[in-house]
Short mmCIF file of C-alpha atoms and ligand atoms in Angstrom, two decimals:
data_model
loop_
_atom_site.label_atom_id
_atom_site.label_comp_id
_atom_site.label_asym_id
_atom_site.label_seq_id
_atom_site.Cartn_x
_atom_site.Cartn_y
_atom_site.Cartn_z
CA MET W 242 4.44 -19.00 -20.66
CA SER W 243 7.95 -18.98 -21.84
CA LEU W 244 10.37 -16.65 -22.32
CA ARG W 245 11.39 -18.16 -26.64
CA ALA W 246 7.66 -18.97 -26.67
CA LYS W 247 6.80 -15.74 -25.86
CA SER W 248 9.32 -13.45 -28.44
CA ALA W 249 7.82 -16.11 -30.79
CA ALA W 250 3.83 -15.20 -30.11
CA GLY W 251 5.63 -11.70 -30.10
CA SER W 252 6.80 -12.59 -33.94
CA ALA W 253 3.47 -13.28 -35.48
CA ALA W 254 1.41 -10.63 -33.30
CA SER W 255 4.04 -7.16 -34.78
CA LYS W 256 1.79 -6.08 -36.73
CA ALA W 257 -1.03 -6.14 -33.39
CA ALA W 258 -1.36 -2.42 -31.32
CA PRO W 259 1.45 -2.19 -29.44
CA ILE W 260 -1.11 -2.27 -27.00
CA GLU W 261 -1.64 -5.85 -27.15
CA ARG W 262 1.67 -6.48 -28.15
CA PHE W 263 3.22 -4.47 -24.29
CA ALA W 264 0.04 -7.04 -22.44
CA ALA W 265 1.31 -9.80 -24.56
CA ILE W 266 4.43 -9.85 -22.99
CA VAL W 267 3.78 -10.00 -19.27
CA GLY W 268 0.82 -11.61 -19.80
CA ASP W 269 -3.68 -10.76 -20.00
CA LYS W 270 -3.42 -11.18 -15.87
CA TYR W 271 -1.30 -8.36 -14.99
CA ALA W 272 -2.01 -6.22 -18.10
CA LEU W 273 -4.18 -3.49 -16.60
CA ARG W 274 -6.68 -1.71 -19.46
CA GLU W 275 -9.87 -0.35 -17.63
CA PRO W 276 -9.90 2.90 -16.11
CA ALA W 277 -10.94 1.92 -12.29
CA GLU W 278 -7.85 -0.61 -12.24
CA ILE W 279 -5.49 1.82 -13.54
CA ALA W 280 -7.55 4.68 -11.49
CA PRO W 281 -4.60 3.95 -8.34
CA PHE W 282 -1.16 4.23 -9.65
CA LEU W 283 -2.49 7.59 -11.64
CA HIS W 284 -2.91 9.32 -7.82
CA GLU W 285 -0.47 9.66 -6.02
CA PRO W 286 -0.38 10.41 -1.53
CA ARG W 287 -0.09 14.42 -1.97
CA ASP W 288 -3.42 14.41 -4.13
CA LEU W 289 -1.03 16.95 -6.48
CA TYR W 290 -1.95 15.15 -9.44
CA GLN W 291 -4.27 13.46 -11.67
CA GLY W 292 -2.02 11.48 -14.24
CA ARG W 293 -3.07 9.16 -17.48
CA ALA W 294 -2.24 6.34 -19.24
CA ALA W 295 -3.09 4.07 -21.51
CA LEU W 296 -2.04 0.32 -19.46
CA VAL W 297 -0.90 -0.31 -16.52
CA LEU W 298 1.25 -4.01 -16.66
CA LYS W 299 3.11 -5.76 -13.81
CA PRO W 300 6.21 -7.61 -15.44
CA GLY W 301 7.77 -10.34 -12.72
CA SER W 302 11.00 -10.79 -13.82
CA THR W 303 14.26 -8.14 -15.17
CA GLU W 304 13.70 -10.64 -18.14
CA GLU W 305 10.06 -9.38 -18.60
CA VAL W 306 11.07 -5.27 -18.24
CA SER W 307 13.97 -6.48 -20.53
CA GLU W 308 10.37 -7.39 -23.45
CA ILE W 309 8.68 -5.04 -22.62
CA LEU W 310 11.71 -1.69 -22.73
CA LYS W 311 12.61 -3.09 -25.72
CA LEU W 312 9.13 -2.18 -27.01
CA ALA W 313 9.49 1.06 -26.17
CA GLN W 314 11.74 1.57 -27.79
CA GLU W 315 10.37 -0.26 -31.74
CA THR W 316 6.75 1.87 -31.22
CA LYS W 317 8.68 4.22 -28.66
CA THR W 318 5.99 4.34 -26.20
CA ALA W 319 6.30 6.70 -22.98
CA ILE W 320 7.67 4.68 -19.69
CA VAL W 321 7.17 5.30 -16.69
CA PRO W 322 8.10 3.58 -14.40
CA GLN W 323 6.69 2.88 -10.56
CA GLY W 324 6.34 1.16 -7.07
CA GLY W 325 5.43 1.41 -4.08
CA ASN W 326 3.00 5.32 -5.86
CA THR W 327 4.63 6.74 -1.96
CA GLY W 328 6.34 9.31 -4.16
CA LEU W 329 5.40 12.88 -3.10
CA VAL W 330 6.67 14.60 -6.83
CA GLY W 331 5.19 13.06 -8.57
CA GLY W 332 7.81 11.85 -9.84
CA GLN W 333 5.99 8.36 -10.19
CA ILE W 334 2.86 9.53 -11.73
CA SER W 335 2.19 8.86 -16.58
CA PHE W 336 0.59 11.71 -17.72
CA ASP W 337 0.47 10.82 -21.87
CA SER W 338 -2.79 9.35 -21.93
CA GLN W 339 -0.32 6.81 -24.24
CA ALA W 340 1.97 5.52 -21.78
CA VAL W 341 2.87 3.13 -20.50
CA VAL W 342 2.79 2.48 -15.87
CA VAL W 343 5.71 -0.09 -15.74
CA SER W 344 4.79 -0.69 -11.87
CA THR W 345 7.45 -3.09 -9.86
CA VAL W 346 4.99 -4.87 -7.52
CA ARG W 347 5.29 -8.49 -8.88
CA LEU W 348 9.22 -8.13 -8.10
CA ASP W 349 8.84 -9.18 -4.85
CA LYS W 350 11.72 -11.95 -4.18
CA ILE W 351 13.96 -11.00 -1.43
CA ARG W 352 17.06 -13.12 -3.82
CA GLU W 353 19.98 -13.76 -1.12
CA ILE W 354 20.68 -13.13 2.29
CA ASP W 355 24.68 -13.08 3.06
CA PRO W 356 24.78 -12.81 6.16
CA VAL W 357 28.12 -12.21 6.62
CA THR W 358 29.33 -10.83 3.42
CA ASN W 359 26.48 -8.15 4.88
CA SER W 360 23.80 -8.29 2.25
CA MET W 361 20.89 -8.62 0.94
CA THR W 362 19.39 -8.72 -2.51
CA CYS W 363 16.75 -7.89 -3.29
CA GLU W 364 14.18 -7.07 -6.18
CA ALA W 365 12.60 -4.23 -7.48
CA GLY W 366 9.28 -4.59 -5.94
CA ILE W 367 10.32 -5.67 -2.81
CA VAL W 368 8.02 -3.31 0.49
CA LEU W 369 10.47 -1.09 2.38
CA ALA W 370 9.04 -3.62 5.09
CA ARG W 371 9.72 -6.57 4.10
CA ALA W 372 12.98 -6.00 3.68
CA GLN W 373 14.01 -4.71 7.35
CA GLU W 374 11.92 -7.29 8.51
CA ALA W 375 13.97 -10.29 6.13
CA ALA W 376 17.52 -8.71 7.78
CA THR W 377 16.00 -8.58 11.60
CA LYS W 378 15.33 -12.25 10.75
CA HIS W 379 19.38 -12.66 10.24
CA ASP W 380 19.72 -10.61 12.86
CA HIS W 381 20.40 -8.37 10.77
CA LEU W 382 19.19 -4.63 10.52
CA PHE W 383 18.36 -2.73 7.29
CA PRO W 384 18.14 1.11 8.59
CA LEU W 385 16.42 2.35 5.59
CA SER W 386 13.08 3.31 6.94
CA LEU W 387 10.82 6.00 6.31
CA GLY W 388 6.95 6.35 6.88
CA ALA W 389 6.00 5.12 4.04
CA GLU W 390 7.93 2.13 4.71
CA GLY W 391 4.62 -0.62 4.72
CA SER W 392 3.75 0.37 1.10
CA CYS W 393 7.46 2.19 -0.51
CA THR W 394 8.98 -0.29 -2.52
CA ILE W 395 13.38 -0.92 -2.49
CA GLY W 396 13.57 -0.19 -6.71
CA GLY W 397 11.27 3.73 -5.18
CA ASN W 398 13.35 4.07 -2.90
CA LEU W 399 17.00 4.13 -5.12
CA ALA W 400 15.05 5.68 -7.82
CA THR W 401 14.39 8.13 -5.51
CA ASN W 402 17.64 8.45 -3.05
CA ALA W 403 15.50 8.09 -0.83
CA GLY W 404 16.72 9.55 3.57
CA GLY W 405 14.44 8.97 6.62
CA THR W 406 15.32 8.60 10.10
CA GLN W 407 18.67 6.89 10.78
CA ALA W 408 20.77 8.71 8.04
CA LEU W 409 22.52 10.27 10.30
CA SER W 410 23.93 7.22 11.39
CA TYR W 411 24.08 5.19 8.28
CA GLY W 412 23.31 7.60 5.20
CA VAL W 413 21.07 7.66 3.19
CA ALA W 414 19.71 5.19 -0.10
CA ARG W 415 22.70 5.51 -1.94
CA ASP W 416 24.90 4.60 0.52
CA LEU W 417 22.95 1.85 1.09
CA VAL W 418 23.89 0.27 -1.91
CA LEU W 419 26.69 -2.13 -2.99
CA GLY W 420 25.38 -2.73 -6.08
CA LEU W 421 22.21 -2.92 -9.08
CA GLU W 422 20.22 -5.21 -11.25
CA VAL W 423 19.07 -1.91 -14.01
CA VAL W 424 17.36 -2.85 -17.59
CA LEU W 425 18.65 0.54 -20.24
CA ALA W 426 16.45 1.80 -22.24
CA GLY W 427 16.20 -0.45 -25.70
CA GLY W 428 15.84 -3.86 -22.88
CA ARG W 429 19.43 -3.54 -22.07
CA VAL W 430 20.36 -5.33 -18.88
CA TRP W 431 23.68 -3.95 -16.42
CA HIS W 432 24.07 -6.99 -14.27
CA GLY W 433 25.80 -4.85 -11.59
CA LEU W 434 24.73 -7.02 -8.97
CA ARG W 435 28.31 -6.99 -7.06
CA LYS W 436 29.04 -7.53 -3.40
CA LEU W 437 31.69 -5.41 -3.06
CA LYS W 438 32.57 -3.00 -0.93
CA LYS W 439 35.51 -2.07 -2.37
CA ASP W 440 35.89 -2.28 -6.52
CA ASN W 441 38.03 0.39 -8.42
CA THR W 442 37.66 -1.00 -11.72
CA GLY W 443 35.77 2.43 -13.58
CA TYR W 444 33.12 4.48 -13.26
CA ASP W 445 31.31 3.38 -10.53
CA LEU W 446 27.56 4.05 -12.78
CA ARG W 447 25.28 2.87 -9.31
CA HIS W 448 24.84 6.65 -8.13
CA LEU W 449 24.05 7.59 -12.23
CA PHE W 450 20.64 5.13 -11.61
CA ILE W 451 20.22 5.99 -8.19
CA GLY W 452 18.13 9.26 -7.48
CA SER W 453 17.15 9.67 -10.56
CA GLU W 454 14.05 9.01 -10.30
CA GLY W 455 13.97 6.14 -14.01
CA THR W 456 15.20 8.28 -16.06
CA LEU W 457 18.11 6.11 -17.73
CA GLY W 458 16.67 3.13 -16.47
CA ILE W 459 14.28 1.04 -15.12
CA ILE W 460 16.89 -0.76 -11.40
CA THR W 461 15.17 -4.38 -10.96
CA ALA W 462 17.09 -5.39 -8.19
CA ALA W 463 20.54 -4.31 -5.97
CA ALA W 464 22.75 -5.69 -3.60
CA LEU W 465 22.10 -3.83 -0.04
CA LYS W 466 24.38 -3.60 3.09
CA LEU W 467 23.15 -5.73 6.21
CA PHE W 468 24.15 -4.28 9.79
CA PRO W 469 24.31 -5.90 12.90
CA ALA W 470 21.64 -5.49 14.50
CA PRO W 471 21.72 -3.02 17.62
CA ARG W 472 20.83 -5.51 20.99
CA SER W 473 19.53 -2.03 22.11
CA THR W 474 17.44 0.69 21.54
CA GLU W 475 16.46 3.92 23.68
CA THR W 476 14.12 6.07 21.97
CA ALA W 477 13.90 9.83 23.80
CA PHE W 478 10.99 12.77 23.41
CA ALA W 479 12.69 16.14 24.60
CA GLY W 480 11.76 19.54 24.79
CA VAL W 481 13.57 22.30 23.89
CA ALA W 482 13.21 26.15 23.52
CA SER W 483 14.31 27.03 20.44
CA PRO W 484 15.93 24.69 16.81
CA GLN W 485 19.65 26.82 18.18
CA ASP W 486 18.62 24.22 21.41
CA ALA W 487 17.95 20.85 19.66
CA LEU W 488 21.14 21.81 17.40
CA ALA W 489 23.05 22.01 20.99
CA LEU W 490 21.50 18.54 22.56
CA LEU W 491 22.05 17.03 19.04
CA ASN W 492 25.91 18.19 19.13
CA PHE W 493 26.22 17.56 22.84
CA MET W 494 24.52 13.76 22.27
CA GLN W 495 26.59 13.09 18.86
CA SER W 496 29.51 13.71 21.53
CA ARG W 497 28.37 11.65 23.95
CA PHE W 498 26.82 8.93 21.62
CA GLY W 499 28.82 8.66 18.77
CA SER W 500 26.99 7.40 15.12
CA SER W 501 25.22 5.34 18.17
CA LEU W 502 22.79 8.76 17.93
CA THR W 503 21.10 6.63 15.58
CA SER W 504 17.73 8.97 14.68
CA PHE W 505 17.42 13.50 15.57
CA GLU W 506 14.08 14.33 14.82
CA LEU W 507 12.57 18.04 15.03
CA ILE W 508 8.46 19.16 15.38
CA ALA W 509 7.43 22.85 15.85
CA ARG W 510 5.00 22.28 18.65
CA ARG W 511 2.01 23.19 15.94
CA GLY W 512 2.99 20.30 14.19
CA ILE W 513 2.15 18.59 17.98
CA GLU W 514 -1.44 19.71 17.85
CA PHE W 515 -2.10 18.31 14.95
CA VAL W 516 -0.70 15.51 15.34
CA THR W 517 -2.42 14.54 19.09
CA LYS W 518 -5.63 17.15 17.22
CA HIS W 519 -5.89 14.56 14.54
CA LEU W 520 -4.59 10.82 15.08
CA PRO W 521 -6.75 9.15 17.45
CA GLY W 522 -4.83 7.26 20.10
CA THR W 523 -1.98 9.56 19.94
CA ARG W 524 -1.67 12.19 23.39
CA GLU W 525 0.26 14.71 24.65
CA PRO W 526 4.44 13.03 24.32
CA LEU W 527 5.17 14.89 27.33
CA ALA W 528 3.57 16.33 30.51
CA ALA W 529 3.31 20.22 30.08
CA PRO W 530 3.27 22.11 25.97
CA HIS W 531 6.97 23.24 24.75
CA PRO W 532 7.98 25.13 21.83
CA TRP W 533 10.23 22.57 19.67
CA TYR W 534 10.40 19.36 20.36
CA VAL W 535 13.30 15.52 19.85
CA LEU W 536 12.31 12.58 19.07
CA ALA W 537 16.55 11.58 19.78
CA GLU W 538 17.23 7.60 19.43
CA ILE W 539 19.63 5.37 20.41
CA SER W 540 20.71 2.15 18.86
CA SER W 541 23.55 0.26 20.50
CA PRO W 542 25.83 -2.94 20.09
CA ASN W 543 25.44 -3.34 23.87
CA ALA W 544 22.30 -5.12 25.76
CA GLU W 545 22.90 -2.84 28.66
CA GLY W 546 23.66 -0.17 30.81
CA VAL W 547 21.77 2.34 27.83
CA ARG W 548 19.40 4.09 29.21
CA ALA W 549 21.09 4.76 31.56
CA THR W 550 24.10 6.91 29.89
CA LEU W 551 20.89 7.85 28.31
CA GLU W 552 19.33 9.26 31.50
CA ALA W 553 22.32 10.88 32.10
CA ALA W 554 23.11 12.44 29.22
CA LEU W 555 19.26 13.94 29.19
CA ALA W 556 19.78 14.64 33.20
CA GLU W 557 23.30 17.09 32.42
CA ALA W 558 21.55 18.62 29.63
CA ALA W 559 18.31 19.58 31.40
CA GLU W 560 21.41 21.55 33.63
CA LYS W 561 22.64 23.10 31.14
CA ASN W 562 19.68 24.62 29.92
CA ILE W 563 19.52 23.08 27.28
CA VAL W 564 16.77 20.83 27.53
CA TRP W 565 13.63 21.89 29.31
CA ASP W 566 11.80 17.94 30.43
CA ALA W 567 12.58 14.90 28.76
CA VAL W 568 10.90 11.20 28.28
CA ILE W 569 12.07 7.70 27.40
CA ALA W 570 10.55 4.91 26.23
CA ALA W 571 9.89 3.65 29.03
CA SER W 572 7.37 0.21 26.41
CA GLU W 573 8.74 -0.59 23.18
CA ALA W 574 4.83 0.45 22.56
CA GLN W 575 5.71 3.20 24.47
CA ARG W 576 7.91 3.52 21.96
CA MET W 577 6.27 3.02 18.19
CA ALA W 578 3.72 6.27 20.11
CA PHE W 579 6.64 7.84 20.17
CA TRP W 580 7.03 7.56 16.79
CA ARG W 581 3.79 7.36 15.60
CA THR W 582 3.71 11.38 16.91
CA ARG W 583 6.25 12.39 14.61
CA THR W 584 5.90 9.70 11.07
CA GLY W 585 2.07 10.89 11.68
CA LEU W 586 2.98 14.67 11.00
CA THR W 587 2.92 14.14 7.52
CA GLU W 588 -1.53 12.81 7.29
CA VAL W 589 -2.34 15.75 9.90
CA GLN W 590 -1.66 18.76 7.52
CA LYS W 591 -4.28 16.99 5.12
CA PRO W 592 -7.64 18.04 7.92
CA GLU W 593 -5.87 22.33 8.68
CA GLY W 594 -7.02 22.75 4.88
CA GLY W 595 -3.74 23.72 1.88
CA SER W 596 -0.27 22.67 2.87
CA ILE W 597 2.79 24.51 0.68
CA LYS W 598 5.40 21.90 1.18
CA HIS W 599 9.18 22.36 1.01
CA ASP W 600 11.91 19.51 1.40
CA ILE W 601 15.13 21.71 2.12
CA SER W 602 18.38 20.56 3.40
CA VAL W 603 20.99 23.80 4.50
CA PRO W 604 24.77 22.94 6.65
CA VAL W 605 23.10 21.43 9.92
CA GLY W 606 24.61 24.97 11.49
CA ASN W 607 21.64 26.35 9.62
CA VAL W 608 18.57 25.45 10.80
CA PRO W 609 17.64 26.85 13.08
CA ALA W 610 18.26 29.96 10.53
CA LEU W 611 16.82 28.66 8.30
CA ILE W 612 13.81 28.61 10.62
CA GLU W 613 13.71 31.82 11.81
CA GLN W 614 14.03 33.94 8.72
CA ALA W 615 11.51 31.30 6.30
CA GLY W 616 9.08 31.98 9.46
CA ALA W 617 8.67 35.73 8.86
CA ALA W 618 8.69 35.71 5.16
CA VAL W 619 6.12 33.61 5.11
CA GLU W 620 4.34 36.00 7.96
CA LYS W 621 4.93 38.29 5.46
CA LEU W 622 4.19 37.18 2.09
CA VAL W 623 0.19 35.68 4.58
CA PRO W 624 -0.40 36.68 7.17
CA GLY W 625 -1.54 34.32 9.73
CA ALA W 626 0.45 31.20 7.52
CA ARG W 627 0.58 28.79 9.90
CA PRO W 628 4.80 27.48 9.74
CA VAL W 629 4.19 23.36 10.30
CA PRO W 630 8.85 22.74 10.80
CA PHE W 631 9.56 19.13 11.10
CA GLY W 632 12.20 16.85 10.02
CA HIS W 633 15.61 15.36 9.80
CA LEU W 634 17.53 17.95 11.46
CA GLY W 635 20.89 15.62 12.41
CA ASP W 636 20.97 15.58 8.32
CA GLY W 637 20.12 19.39 8.02
CA ASN W 638 16.69 18.20 6.42
CA ILE W 639 14.32 20.33 7.24
CA HIS W 640 10.06 19.75 5.21
CA TYR W 641 9.08 23.06 6.04
CA ASN W 642 5.82 23.14 5.44
CA ILE W 643 2.47 25.71 5.48
CA SER W 644 -0.67 25.07 6.46
CA GLN W 645 -3.53 27.95 5.47
CA PRO W 646 -4.50 30.39 7.67
CA VAL W 647 -7.30 29.23 9.87
CA GLY W 648 -10.41 30.34 7.31
CA ALA W 649 -8.38 31.40 4.84
CA ASP W 650 -10.12 29.82 1.72
CA ARG W 651 -8.01 26.50 0.09
CA GLN W 652 -7.29 27.26 -4.17
CA ALA W 653 -5.99 30.92 -2.92
CA PHE W 654 -3.69 30.38 -0.13
CA LEU W 655 -2.61 27.27 -2.35
CA ASP W 656 -2.42 29.42 -5.82
CA ARG W 657 0.39 30.90 -3.97
CA TRP W 658 2.46 28.38 -4.16
CA GLU W 659 5.31 28.96 -6.26
CA GLU W 660 5.65 33.15 -4.83
CA VAL W 661 6.38 31.36 -1.11
CA ASN W 662 7.91 28.41 -3.02
CA ALA W 663 10.54 31.32 -4.11
CA ALA W 664 10.40 33.21 -0.66
CA VAL W 665 11.72 29.77 0.76
CA HIS W 666 14.16 28.45 -1.56
CA GLY W 667 15.92 31.68 -1.77
CA ILE W 668 16.57 31.65 1.77
CA VAL W 669 17.24 27.97 1.60
CA ALA W 670 20.35 29.83 -1.53
CA LYS W 671 21.55 32.17 1.08
CA LEU W 672 22.37 29.12 3.39
CA GLY W 673 24.22 27.23 1.77
CA GLY W 674 21.64 24.47 1.06
CA SER W 675 18.65 22.39 -1.45
CA ILE W 676 15.96 22.17 -2.69
CA SER W 677 15.11 19.10 -2.37
CA ALA W 678 16.86 17.12 0.37
CA GLU W 679 15.39 13.64 0.31
CA HIS W 680 12.03 13.50 -1.65
CA GLY W 681 13.50 13.93 -5.26
CA ILE W 682 12.58 16.52 -8.24
CA GLY W 683 10.35 14.80 -10.14
CA VAL W 684 7.13 16.84 -11.90
CA LEU W 685 6.85 19.78 -8.83
CA LYS W 686 10.18 20.86 -8.88
CA ARG W 687 11.20 20.07 -11.97
CA GLU W 688 10.72 23.46 -13.03
CA LEU W 689 12.85 24.34 -10.47
CA LEU W 690 15.95 22.65 -11.59
CA PRO W 691 17.60 25.58 -13.97
CA GLY W 692 17.61 27.89 -11.18
CA VAL W 693 19.64 25.98 -8.71
CA LYS W 694 21.87 24.20 -10.22
CA ASP W 695 25.17 24.97 -11.63
CA PRO W 696 24.71 25.23 -15.98
CA VAL W 697 27.58 23.00 -16.31
CA GLU W 698 26.30 20.84 -14.08
CA LEU W 699 23.01 20.10 -15.89
CA GLU W 700 24.67 20.12 -19.04
CA LEU W 701 25.77 16.97 -18.10
CA MET W 702 22.56 15.97 -16.27
CA ARG W 703 21.58 16.84 -19.87
CA SER W 704 24.03 14.22 -22.06
CA LEU W 705 23.95 11.64 -19.85
CA LYS W 706 20.18 11.57 -20.59
CA ARG W 707 20.59 11.65 -24.04
CA ALA W 708 23.13 9.00 -23.64
CA LEU W 709 21.01 6.82 -22.22
CA ASP W 710 17.88 7.07 -23.01
CA PRO W 711 18.53 8.45 -27.19
CA ASP W 712 15.54 8.43 -27.32
CA GLY W 713 13.75 10.60 -24.00
CA ILE W 714 11.23 7.09 -23.29
CA LEU W 715 12.53 7.11 -19.32
CA ASN W 716 9.44 8.88 -18.00
CA PRO W 717 9.64 11.45 -19.96
CA GLY W 718 9.26 15.49 -18.39
CA LYS W 719 10.65 14.24 -15.33
CA VAL W 720 13.89 15.54 -13.26
CA LEU W 721 14.81 17.09 -16.29
C1 MLT F 189 9.14 12.73 7.19
O1 MLT F 189 9.87 12.83 6.69
O2 MLT F 189 7.99 12.45 7.54
C2 MLT F 189 8.76 12.42 5.09
O3 MLT F 189 9.69 13.32 3.61
C3 MLT F 189 7.03 12.58 5.07
C4 MLT F 189 7.11 14.55 4.66
O4 MLT F 189 7.88 15.25 3.99
O5 MLT F 189 5.89 14.46 4.79
ZN1 ZN F 190 11.85 12.86 5.57
#
């Protein structure tokens, strides 16, 4: 049905129940109402939340998203935008039985790849791995990379300002965006898909929507930055004595490789134990166990010589006593196995029982102090609790997750979530850090925000929300 035909049908149906009117915008096939059909959209990966909603809509175009938001304003219906439903703070979950979930999965066109300008224009529902593959086909790189890349979407990545494992060199999601197309509350469309590196024509609105978790508008497409594809990639697993030595190794490798050091991930020994125990096909990365591990990757424009340079650098680091042992992936299969060990860390915490999570950042130089002080605080609060710190050391971003003591009651441990959070976040504050480095605020950290944000900044955020969404329709109850 054409849009014009649809709006004619819409006016005839304007006395119909809102649900019927919403369904008419996308067509019945893409309006899910049965509990079994909508269930997958109401449940998130960490089992922290179970949501409710009246309807899930899967619009197939920006125009349909616009119609939905127009009708939402008229009927004062809450709208919860959702991409691949991989978010870790509950931002994509609807908690209102009258609300409408707008899934962007059918906005799945790559509108343009412009290798000369180094840009690619993707609709919001494009799965991140597909965006990466499309760039690769054109001998380019789209560098955003994270564990959920096989199912998370570009729209969700931008709405949450995702970070991932290559932010060290290429930046976080917001650094990879040239322009946006956004549907605003009430249905107006901001056509901001510019591909300009330089554009000083007033306020840079794209950064308002990136990281706003769907509370200010729905991102429907983005002009993304592409980079030259690296000609060689070398990946090393290193065993180190402490986070302090891992930091020394980071500084040393940055001095040797500059921005070619594209990943620098830290993993506590306990994380390797969980992975080798619970993930079939994984094995110890090094011959002997080490208290801490680093997974480092070099991506170079040079086809030759990188491996030898990395070997020499690691040998020098060993002479300096900041590395105890290291191995460089000998094949693409081994490289993938190294990364599987790293990305598998998220899922292997589940079989170990309750896990209290923190996605925190501090200035890079403070990471060792963070790990030491948080470890002491947690042990004092819950003796026997098992911290599994891991994450993006190069960005100062640690996933400070704590598994329950062996044999403890899962729920009794999880009941201490806020108490443990308060202790860890207190240390983060003292060290000049952030309580949400890359996962966002969603509902999980909403109550914490007023305690950590500058009051003027928080009031400015509330003013922006009122200006852009005066009826409070867009993802209500999230962030603010
Ligand atoms: C990661 O770095 O693996 C992700 O941010 C997910 C997680 O925290 O589990
Ligand atoms: Zn992460």
